[in-house]
């Protein structure tokens, strides 16, 4: 089997070109010339007897053979990198670890503020946090646990329900007071929007319909691409955002945000933990899973 495999050097070049989106940045990372990178790609195609790149487009796209190889190469090199990290930790006497993938909002406002509690209980273990900008995190190479918002119907790992969500309009306490003085509605408020591709995250229009409220907000409002930006704008008193329990719950309890009005919507979806069937460190994943489930079950979570 090993004789049928191309040299690892060629696969590394192929993966770097696709990850960076071009020959020039790949050559800089690999510290070789651009012609050397191009030659390595041609050698890889010759070894496989297949065209991997569609050079008729700019930038070059992948052929079907290229997509197959890229998927396998990215996963394989990722596993090799993770194994090397595990070996380095073993040699350094570092304890087992679990990698948790979640959205940047969940990591910033729910997971990170609680993480010290895990280390208090598990001083010899580590949790590595990997964030995603859009969509449900996958159990890709190197990921042991994915925190997902959805219906829980996934079959790529062991699914554990963490907590249900709730949506409330929130803003700074000062803005909440001004809105209350004006009658308690949102008609004249500046609404903070988060533009995401995942339709599971309820936008303002859907929220207002479900809450039985009239159209609200100044026409344009403020628009952001993730909930961290939106939350910072709300904290600064720039408008009213849709506060999700996982993101703004702690901020409301701390008094840094307040409810703009009493109009809670409970979506059908919830937060779940999805653990890999064959984790790299079963002990660390078991400890992280138990701790996350325990934190999610706390009344203030």
CSV table of C-alpha atoms in Angstrom, one decimal:
chain,number,residue,atom,x,y,z
A,1,UNK,CA,0.0,0.0,0.0
A,2,UNK,CA,2.8,2.4,0.9
A,3,UNK,CA,4.2,2.1,-2.7
A,4,UNK,CA,0.9,3.4,-4.1
A,5,UNK,CA,1.0,6.6,-1.9
A,6,UNK,CA,2.6,9.7,-3.2
A,7,UNK,CA,5.4,11.3,-1.2
A,8,UNK,CA,4.2,13.1,1.9
A,9,UNK,CA,6.0,16.2,0.6
A,10,UNK,CA,3.7,16.5,-2.4
A,11,UNK,CA,0.6,16.0,-0.3
A,12,UNK,CA,1.8,18.8,2.1
A,13,UNK,CA,2.3,21.2,-0.8
A,14,UNK,CA,-1.2,20.3,-2.2
A,15,UNK,CA,-2.9,20.9,1.2
A,16,UNK,CA,-1.0,24.2,1.7
A,17,UNK,CA,-2.0,25.6,-1.7
A,18,UNK,CA,-5.7,24.9,-1.1
A,19,UNK,CA,-5.7,26.1,2.5
A,20,UNK,CA,-4.1,29.4,1.4
A,21,UNK,CA,-5.9,29.7,-1.9
A,22,UNK,CA,-2.9,30.1,-4.1
A,23,UNK,CA,0.7,29.2,-4.9
A,24,UNK,CA,2.3,32.4,-3.6
A,25,UNK,CA,1.2,32.2,0.1
A,26,UNK,CA,1.8,28.4,0.1
A,27,UNK,CA,5.3,28.9,-1.1
A,28,UNK,CA,5.9,31.5,1.7
A,29,UNK,CA,4.6,29.1,4.4
A,30,UNK,CA,6.7,26.2,3.0
A,31,UNK,CA,9.7,28.4,2.4
A,32,UNK,CA,10.2,27.3,-1.2
A,33,UNK,CA,9.9,29.1,-4.5
A,34,UNK,CA,6.6,29.4,-6.4
A,35,UNK,CA,8.0,27.3,-9.3
A,36,UNK,CA,8.9,24.6,-6.8
A,37,UNK,CA,5.3,24.5,-5.5
A,38,UNK,CA,3.9,24.4,-9.1
A,39,UNK,CA,6.3,21.6,-10.0
A,40,UNK,CA,5.3,19.6,-6.9
A,41,UNK,CA,1.6,19.9,-7.9
A,42,UNK,CA,2.4,18.6,-11.4
A,43,UNK,CA,4.4,15.7,-9.9
A,44,UNK,CA,1.5,14.8,-7.6
A,45,UNK,CA,-0.9,14.8,-10.6
A,46,UNK,CA,1.6,12.6,-12.6
A,47,UNK,CA,1.9,10.2,-9.7
A,48,UNK,CA,-1.8,9.8,-9.4
A,49,UNK,CA,-2.5,9.9,-13.2
A,50,UNK,CA,-5.3,12.5,-12.6
A,51,UNK,CA,-5.8,16.2,-12.9
A,52,UNK,CA,-6.4,17.7,-9.5
A,53,UNK,CA,-6.7,21.4,-10.4
A,54,UNK,CA,-8.9,23.0,-13.0
A,55,UNK,CA,-6.5,25.6,-14.4
A,56,UNK,CA,-9.0,27.1,-16.8
A,57,UNK,CA,-10.5,29.2,-13.9
A,58,UNK,CA,-8.9,32.0,-11.9
A,59,UNK,CA,-8.2,31.1,-9.2
A,60,UNK,CA,-7.8,27.5,-10.2
A,61,UNK,CA,-10.6,25.2,-8.8
A,62,UNK,CA,-10.6,21.6,-7.8
A,63,UNK,CA,-11.6,18.8,-10.1
A,64,UNK,CA,-13.6,15.9,-8.7
A,65,UNK,CA,-10.4,14.0,-8.2
A,66,UNK,CA,-8.9,17.0,-6.5
A,67,UNK,CA,-11.9,17.3,-4.1
A,68,UNK,CA,-11.5,13.6,-3.1
A,69,UNK,CA,-7.8,14.0,-2.4
A,70,UNK,CA,-8.2,17.3,-0.6
A,71,UNK,CA,-10.8,15.9,1.8
A,72,UNK,CA,-8.6,12.9,2.6
A,73,UNK,CA,-5.4,14.9,2.8
A,74,UNK,CA,-6.7,17.7,5.1
A,75,UNK,CA,-8.1,15.1,7.5
A,76,UNK,CA,-5.0,12.9,7.3
A,77,UNK,CA,-2.6,15.7,7.9
A,78,UNK,CA,-4.8,17.0,10.7
A,79,UNK,CA,-4.7,13.7,12.4
A,80,UNK,CA,-0.9,13.6,12.0
A,81,UNK,CA,-0.6,17.1,13.5
A,82,UNK,CA,-2.8,16.1,16.4
A,83,UNK,CA,-0.8,12.9,17.0
A,84,UNK,CA,2.5,14.9,17.1
A,85,UNK,CA,0.9,17.3,19.6
A,86,UNK,CA,-0.1,14.4,21.8
A,87,UNK,CA,3.4,13.0,21.6
A,88,UNK,CA,4.9,16.3,22.5
A,89,UNK,CA,2.5,16.6,25.5
A,90,UNK,CA,3.4,13.1,26.5
A,91,UNK,CA,7.1,13.8,26.4
A,92,UNK,CA,6.6,17.1,28.3
A,93,UNK,CA,4.6,15.3,31.0
A,94,UNK,CA,1.4,17.3,30.1
A,95,UNK,CA,-1.9,15.7,31.1
A,96,UNK,CA,-4.7,14.6,28.8
A,97,UNK,CA,-6.8,17.3,27.0
A,98,UNK,CA,-10.1,17.6,25.1
A,99,UNK,CA,-10.7,20.0,22.2
A,100,UNK,CA,-14.2,21.7,22.3
A,101,UNK,CA,-15.5,23.4,19.2
A,102,UNK,CA,-18.3,26.0,19.5
A,103,UNK,CA,-19.5,29.3,18.2
A,104,UNK,CA,-17.4,32.4,19.1
A,105,UNK,CA,-20.4,33.8,21.0
A,106,UNK,CA,-20.9,30.7,23.1
A,107,UNK,CA,-17.1,30.6,23.8
A,108,UNK,CA,-16.9,34.2,24.7
A,109,UNK,CA,-19.9,34.6,27.0
A,110,UNK,CA,-20.7,31.1,28.3
A,111,UNK,CA,-17.8,28.8,28.1
A,112,UNK,CA,-14.7,30.9,28.9
A,113,UNK,CA,-16.2,32.6,32.1
A,114,UNK,CA,-16.8,29.1,33.5
A,115,UNK,CA,-13.7,27.4,32.4
A,116,UNK,CA,-11.7,28.1,35.6
A,117,UNK,CA,-14.2,25.8,37.4
A,118,UNK,CA,-13.1,22.9,35.2
A,119,UNK,CA,-9.4,23.4,36.1
A,120,UNK,CA,-10.2,23.6,39.8
A,121,UNK,CA,-11.7,20.1,39.6
A,122,UNK,CA,-9.3,18.7,37.0
A,123,UNK,CA,-5.9,20.4,37.5
A,124,UNK,CA,-4.1,17.7,35.4
A,125,UNK,CA,-6.4,18.1,32.3
A,126,UNK,CA,-6.8,20.8,29.7
A,127,UNK,CA,-9.7,22.0,27.5
A,128,UNK,CA,-8.7,23.5,24.2
A,129,UNK,CA,-11.3,25.8,22.7
A,130,UNK,CA,-11.8,26.1,18.9
A,131,UNK,CA,-14.4,28.6,17.6
A,132,UNK,CA,-16.4,28.8,14.4
A,133,UNK,CA,-17.9,31.9,12.8
A,134,UNK,CA,-21.0,30.3,11.2
A,135,UNK,CA,-22.9,27.0,11.3
A,136,UNK,CA,-22.8,24.1,13.7
A,137,UNK,CA,-19.2,23.0,14.6
A,138,UNK,CA,-18.2,19.7,13.2
A,139,UNK,CA,-16.4,16.8,14.8
A,140,UNK,CA,-13.5,17.3,12.4
A,141,UNK,CA,-10.0,15.9,12.9
A,142,UNK,CA,-8.7,17.0,16.3
A,143,UNK,CA,-12.2,18.0,17.7
A,144,UNK,CA,-13.4,15.9,20.6
A,145,UNK,CA,-16.6,17.8,21.5
A,146,UNK,CA,-18.8,20.0,19.5
A,147,UNK,CA,-21.3,22.4,21.1
A,148,UNK,CA,-24.2,22.8,18.7
A,149,UNK,CA,-27.5,24.7,18.6
A,150,UNK,CA,-30.2,22.7,16.8
A,151,UNK,CA,-32.7,19.9,17.1
A,152,UNK,CA,-30.2,17.3,18.5
A,153,UNK,CA,-30.7,15.0,15.5
A,154,UNK,CA,-27.1,14.3,14.7
A,155,UNK,CA,-25.5,10.8,14.2
A,156,UNK,CA,-21.8,11.7,14.1
A,157,UNK,CA,-21.3,11.4,17.8
A,158,UNK,CA,-22.8,10.9,21.3
A,159,UNK,CA,-25.5,13.6,21.8
A,160,UNK,CA,-26.2,15.1,25.2
A,161,UNK,CA,-28.8,17.9,25.8
A,162,UNK,CA,-27.3,20.9,27.6
A,163,UNK,CA,-30.0,23.5,28.0
A,164,UNK,CA,-33.0,25.1,26.2
A,165,UNK,CA,-32.7,28.6,24.9
A,166,UNK,CA,-34.7,31.7,25.5
A,167,UNK,CA,-34.8,34.9,23.6
A,168,UNK,CA,-35.4,38.4,25.1
A,169,UNK,CA,-34.8,41.9,23.8
A,170,UNK,CA,-31.9,43.3,25.9
A,171,UNK,CA,-30.0,46.5,26.0
A,172,UNK,CA,-27.9,48.6,28.5
A,173,UNK,CA,-29.7,49.5,31.7
A,174,UNK,CA,-29.7,53.2,30.8
A,175,UNK,CA,-31.3,52.6,27.5
A,176,UNK,CA,-33.9,50.2,29.1
A,177,UNK,CA,-34.8,53.1,31.5
A,178,UNK,CA,-35.3,55.5,28.6
A,179,UNK,CA,-37.5,53.0,26.7
A,180,UNK,CA,-39.6,52.5,29.8
A,181,UNK,CA,-40.1,56.2,30.2
A,182,UNK,CA,-41.2,56.4,26.6
A,183,UNK,CA,-43.9,53.8,27.1
A,184,UNK,CA,-41.9,50.5,27.1
A,185,UNK,CA,-42.2,49.7,23.4
A,186,UNK,CA,-39.6,49.1,20.7
A,187,UNK,CA,-41.1,51.2,18.0
A,188,UNK,CA,-38.5,54.0,18.2
A,189,UNK,CA,-35.6,51.8,19.3
A,190,UNK,CA,-32.5,51.2,17.3
A,191,UNK,CA,-32.5,47.4,16.7
A,192,UNK,CA,-29.2,45.5,16.6
A,193,UNK,CA,-29.3,42.8,13.9
A,194,UNK,CA,-26.9,39.8,13.5
A,195,UNK,CA,-26.7,38.6,9.9
A,196,UNK,CA,-26.0,34.9,9.9
A,197,UNK,CA,-26.6,32.2,7.3
A,198,UNK,CA,-27.9,29.6,9.8
A,199,UNK,CA,-31.7,30.1,9.8
A,200,UNK,CA,-32.0,28.5,13.3
A,201,UNK,CA,-30.9,31.8,14.9
A,202,UNK,CA,-34.1,33.8,15.1
A,203,UNK,CA,-33.9,37.3,13.5
A,204,UNK,CA,-35.9,40.3,14.6
A,205,UNK,CA,-38.8,39.8,12.2
A,206,UNK,CA,-39.4,36.2,13.2
A,207,UNK,CA,-39.0,37.1,16.9
A,208,UNK,CA,-41.6,39.9,16.7
A,209,UNK,CA,-44.1,37.6,15.0
A,210,UNK,CA,-43.7,34.9,17.5
A,211,UNK,CA,-43.9,37.3,20.4
A,212,UNK,CA,-47.1,38.9,18.9
A,213,UNK,CA,-45.5,42.3,18.8
A,214,UNK,CA,-45.8,45.0,16.1
A,215,UNK,CA,-43.0,45.9,13.7
A,216,UNK,CA,-40.4,47.8,15.6
A,217,UNK,CA,-37.2,49.7,15.3
A,218,UNK,CA,-35.8,52.5,13.2
A,219,UNK,CA,-35.7,51.4,9.6
A,220,UNK,CA,-31.9,50.8,9.2
A,221,UNK,CA,-30.7,49.7,12.6
A,222,UNK,CA,-27.3,48.3,13.2
A,223,UNK,CA,-26.0,45.2,11.5
A,224,UNK,CA,-23.2,42.8,12.6
A,225,UNK,CA,-21.8,39.5,11.5
A,226,UNK,CA,-21.6,37.8,14.9
A,227,UNK,CA,-23.1,38.0,18.3
A,228,UNK,CA,-19.9,39.2,20.0
A,229,UNK,CA,-20.0,42.4,18.0
A,230,UNK,CA,-23.7,42.8,18.6
A,231,UNK,CA,-23.3,42.2,22.3
A,232,UNK,CA,-20.6,44.8,22.6
A,233,UNK,CA,-22.8,47.3,20.8
A,234,UNK,CA,-25.7,46.6,23.2
A,235,UNK,CA,-23.3,47.0,26.2
A,236,UNK,CA,-22.3,50.3,24.8
A,237,UNK,CA,-25.9,51.5,24.7
A,238,UNK,CA,-26.1,51.6,21.0
A,239,UNK,CA,-29.4,49.7,20.6
A,240,UNK,CA,-31.5,46.7,21.5
A,241,UNK,CA,-30.4,43.2,20.5
A,242,UNK,CA,-32.1,39.8,20.7
A,243,UNK,CA,-30.5,38.3,23.8
A,244,UNK,CA,-30.0,34.6,23.8
A,245,UNK,CA,-29.6,32.8,27.2
A,246,UNK,CA,-26.2,31.3,26.1
A,247,UNK,CA,-24.8,34.8,25.2
A,248,UNK,CA,-26.4,37.5,27.3
A,249,UNK,CA,-27.8,35.5,30.3
A,250,UNK,CA,-24.8,36.1,32.5
A,251,UNK,CA,-24.6,39.8,31.5
A,252,UNK,CA,-28.2,40.3,32.5
A,253,UNK,CA,-27.6,38.6,35.9
A,254,UNK,CA,-24.6,40.8,36.4
A,255,UNK,CA,-26.6,43.9,35.7
A,256,UNK,CA,-24.6,44.9,32.6
A,257,UNK,CA,-27.6,44.4,30.4
A,258,UNK,CA,-31.3,44.6,31.1
A,259,UNK,CA,-34.5,43.5,29.5
A,260,UNK,CA,-35.9,46.1,27.2
A,261,UNK,CA,-39.4,44.6,27.7
A,262,UNK,CA,-41.0,41.4,29.0
A,263,UNK,CA,-41.5,39.3,25.9
A,264,UNK,CA,-39.7,36.0,26.1
A,265,UNK,CA,-39.7,33.6,23.1
A,266,UNK,CA,-38.6,30.0,23.7
A,267,UNK,CA,-37.4,28.5,20.4
A,268,UNK,CA,-37.8,24.8,19.6
A,269,UNK,CA,-34.1,24.2,19.2
A,270,UNK,CA,-31.6,23.9,22.1
A,271,UNK,CA,-28.0,23.5,22.9
A,272,UNK,CA,-26.4,20.1,22.7
A,273,UNK,CA,-23.0,18.5,23.3
A,274,UNK,CA,-21.9,16.1,20.7
A,275,UNK,CA,-18.9,14.0,21.7
A,276,UNK,CA,-16.7,12.0,19.3
A,277,UNK,CA,-17.3,8.2,19.4
A,278,UNK,CA,-13.6,7.5,19.5
A,279,UNK,CA,-11.9,10.5,21.3
A,280,UNK,CA,-8.1,10.8,21.5
A,281,UNK,CA,-8.3,11.1,25.3
A,282,UNK,CA,-11.4,9.3,26.7
A,283,UNK,CA,-10.6,10.4,30.2
A,284,UNK,CA,-10.4,14.1,29.3
A,285,UNK,CA,-13.5,14.0,27.1
A,286,UNK,CA,-15.5,12.2,29.9
A,287,UNK,CA,-14.4,14.8,32.4
A,288,UNK,CA,-15.2,17.7,30.1
A,289,UNK,CA,-18.6,16.2,29.2
A,290,UNK,CA,-19.6,15.7,32.8
A,291,UNK,CA,-18.4,19.2,33.7
A,292,UNK,CA,-20.2,20.9,30.8
A,293,UNK,CA,-23.5,19.0,31.6
A,294,UNK,CA,-23.2,20.0,35.2
A,295,UNK,CA,-22.6,23.6,34.4
A,296,UNK,CA,-25.6,23.6,32.0
A,297,UNK,CA,-27.8,22.2,34.7
A,298,UNK,CA,-27.1,25.0,37.1
A,299,UNK,CA,-30.1,27.3,37.6
A,300,UNK,CA,-28.0,30.4,36.7
A,301,UNK,CA,-26.7,28.8,33.4
